[in-house]
Amino acid sequence: MVLLPLLTSMLLSSYFHPGSVVDAQRSFTIRNITLSVEPSAEVPRGTNVTIRCTAVVSSSGQEPLNRKYSIYQGSNNIYTKNTITSEDLLYLLPDARVSNTGKYKCAINIEGKNMQSDATKLTVTGLSKPTLHLNKGVVSEGEDVTARCTAPGETGFIFFILDVDSKIIEEKLVNSTEVEFKLRFSSVGYHKVHCTYSVLMMPDSFKSEESNTITVSVKEMSITPVLEIYPQSRIYEGDVLSITCTIRNMAFNPSTAPIYLYLSQGTRLLSSGDTKVNYSTVALAEDPMDFECRLEIGTVAKVTTKMVPVTELFSTPTITMSPTVVFQREDMSLTCNSEKVASERINRENVTYSLEPPNFLLTSTKPGVFSGKTMMYEFNYTCVAQAKGITKYSATLSVKPKVLVSIPKISVVQGRAVLGEPFEILCHSDIGSYPINYTLLWDYEPLNTTTVWLPKEQARFKVTIRRPEEINKFMCEAKNNLKITQDPLSKRLNATVIVPLTEPTLTILPELAEVSEGDQLYLICGTKGSPPVTFKFYRVGDEQPKFTTTSNINHTHYRVNELTKGHGGTYYCEAINQANNVFSERVTVEVQMALWKKALIGGICLVVLSLLVLGCVLYFKSKRGKKEADAELSERSATL
């Protein structure tokens, strides 16, 4: 009892071991499977080919294994067999064809365990020559012919191609060795017909050689279209044309197909019928008088054409304007005229003229001439000429009246002028047709003229003035109409004139010799020129100005309170306006010692001097007293 569970456990562990199958009696493993092609992997068409599948299986026990073999061509399963024998599986391809070309694989399944061989390619070379058969060799135009193309002995999907006179006429893909084509010849003569085919083995295809060539003779049908146009002599505009489209040799029509007749003029279909077509129209020189009579029988088409020359009664009118350039509300005249007239049919007086739109603000003064005032805006006119029911139109004439130039405006380009320097004066009119001639005047005397052709252009004049009052002498004149003698004139130029600054003068107060510590120092900078003026005071050695101010007068000052020795140095000033900037000469300021300091030093010196004098006096007195004492003592000694 103890051994039974142990035996069961051993059997289960053996059954589920990878790479083998185990039951109570046997176990097996598929070791290898291969596929080979005999007699070789590349064979000519008609060879008996054998596909051999060899499987190597190891097993225990005596019971045979159930084997399921599958043969694949590409991804398609083409053969399956169940067997219990261990012999190789053979798949036969008798009388091989190109359609048998492909990659083959072999697969085996034994009780749920699978293995597949590597792919081996079989190539079958050579295709049979196609054969072509036609049911007729001699036909008439439009008659049907049946062509049959055969690929003897081939298999698989075959792509057939039919050629007539080296041109591909039709193609068909079939799963058959033969195919039929329907032919219909529409041109007379001899035509050569042959066929080819290709066996499709994706992604490749294999093409055959050309079939036998058959020559087909196509005879012309005697039935033809007839086109008749009356009158047949010289035709003028307005003449009525009678046109007939019929069939000749109708009795010799061999075809049973329905008959159609079509009468056309250019691309316009005029009429149609079965045996006869009649049509009437008025001859016009401006239209192409090319007529076509077309006969259709099945797929056969026969055509005859005629061109009818038409003589003009009168030529297309032209319209002209006088004068060629006009301004709004000016007088103008339009003239309509047909240069050529067929005098053998009509007189020139028979041609009447009118305007479209009809006489709009213009009146006819004589035949073909219309006069009046120009419009305020662009307007289009067309001349209409009529005679004998024929109407012709001229090309449209666009009358674009010009606009008189308005009073010009005069200004300085940058808004200001600098005295003595060149500046530009701009002349401009808000309204007026181009080109416009602008003239710059100096007290009504012309200085210069320029022409403006486009809106983006400007009339600019470069000038220079020496005195400010000269700015008001400039004026502008604008002109775009030569007929006008009094041209618009602008107002006098009114602009700011900037007078450049003169070299400034730097004045020091008090006088340089009197500048002392504790005093107030005034640096006064003055110049001449147009204000506002910006003044800057500098001391040499300092990066920034000591003082900056803007004044509407031409001078200013910089004050230094409580002068010290540190305020000494070299000073200068700068004056700036819209025209220029100028610098003064440099002035050196030396700060003297204060008076009280001088007095103190003088007093101290006097005291020291007095003390020295006193000391000297006392010294000399002491020395003299000693001498006198010594003398008196000597005298006293001598006396004794």
XYZ file of C-alpha atoms in Angstrom, residues 500-507 524-528 533-540 542-548 570-577 579-587:
45
model
C 22.419 126.397 -35.518
C 24.084 127.465 -32.251
C 27.207 129.607 -32.208
C 30.183 128.752 -30.005
C 29.107 129.491 -26.434
C 30.915 131.885 -24.110
C 31.706 130.809 -20.518
C 31.867 133.703 -18.031
C 27.455 131.678 -17.027
C 27.116 129.962 -20.479
C 25.625 131.953 -23.373
C 25.161 131.266 -27.118
C 23.112 132.321 -30.157
C 18.879 124.893 -25.782
C 20.283 122.259 -23.463
C 23.287 123.482 -21.460
C 25.813 121.186 -19.798
C 28.654 122.304 -17.481
C 31.750 120.132 -17.233
C 34.919 120.092 -15.124
C 37.897 118.412 -16.710
C 34.880 114.342 -14.162
C 32.996 111.761 -16.246
C 29.553 113.313 -15.808
C 28.531 116.943 -16.280
C 28.349 118.990 -13.096
C 25.031 120.523 -14.123
C 22.497 120.074 -16.997
C 39.234 123.704 -15.523
C 35.606 124.291 -16.571
C 33.785 124.434 -19.932
C 30.162 124.286 -21.142
C 28.229 122.603 -23.990
C 25.153 123.981 -25.794
C 22.786 121.654 -27.751
C 19.729 122.301 -29.943
C 20.626 121.596 -35.302
C 23.979 121.047 -33.581
C 25.985 120.976 -30.358
C 28.931 123.278 -29.569
C 31.510 123.671 -26.738
C 32.951 126.765 -25.096
C 36.610 127.450 -24.445
C 38.039 126.089 -21.195
C 38.481 128.354 -18.145
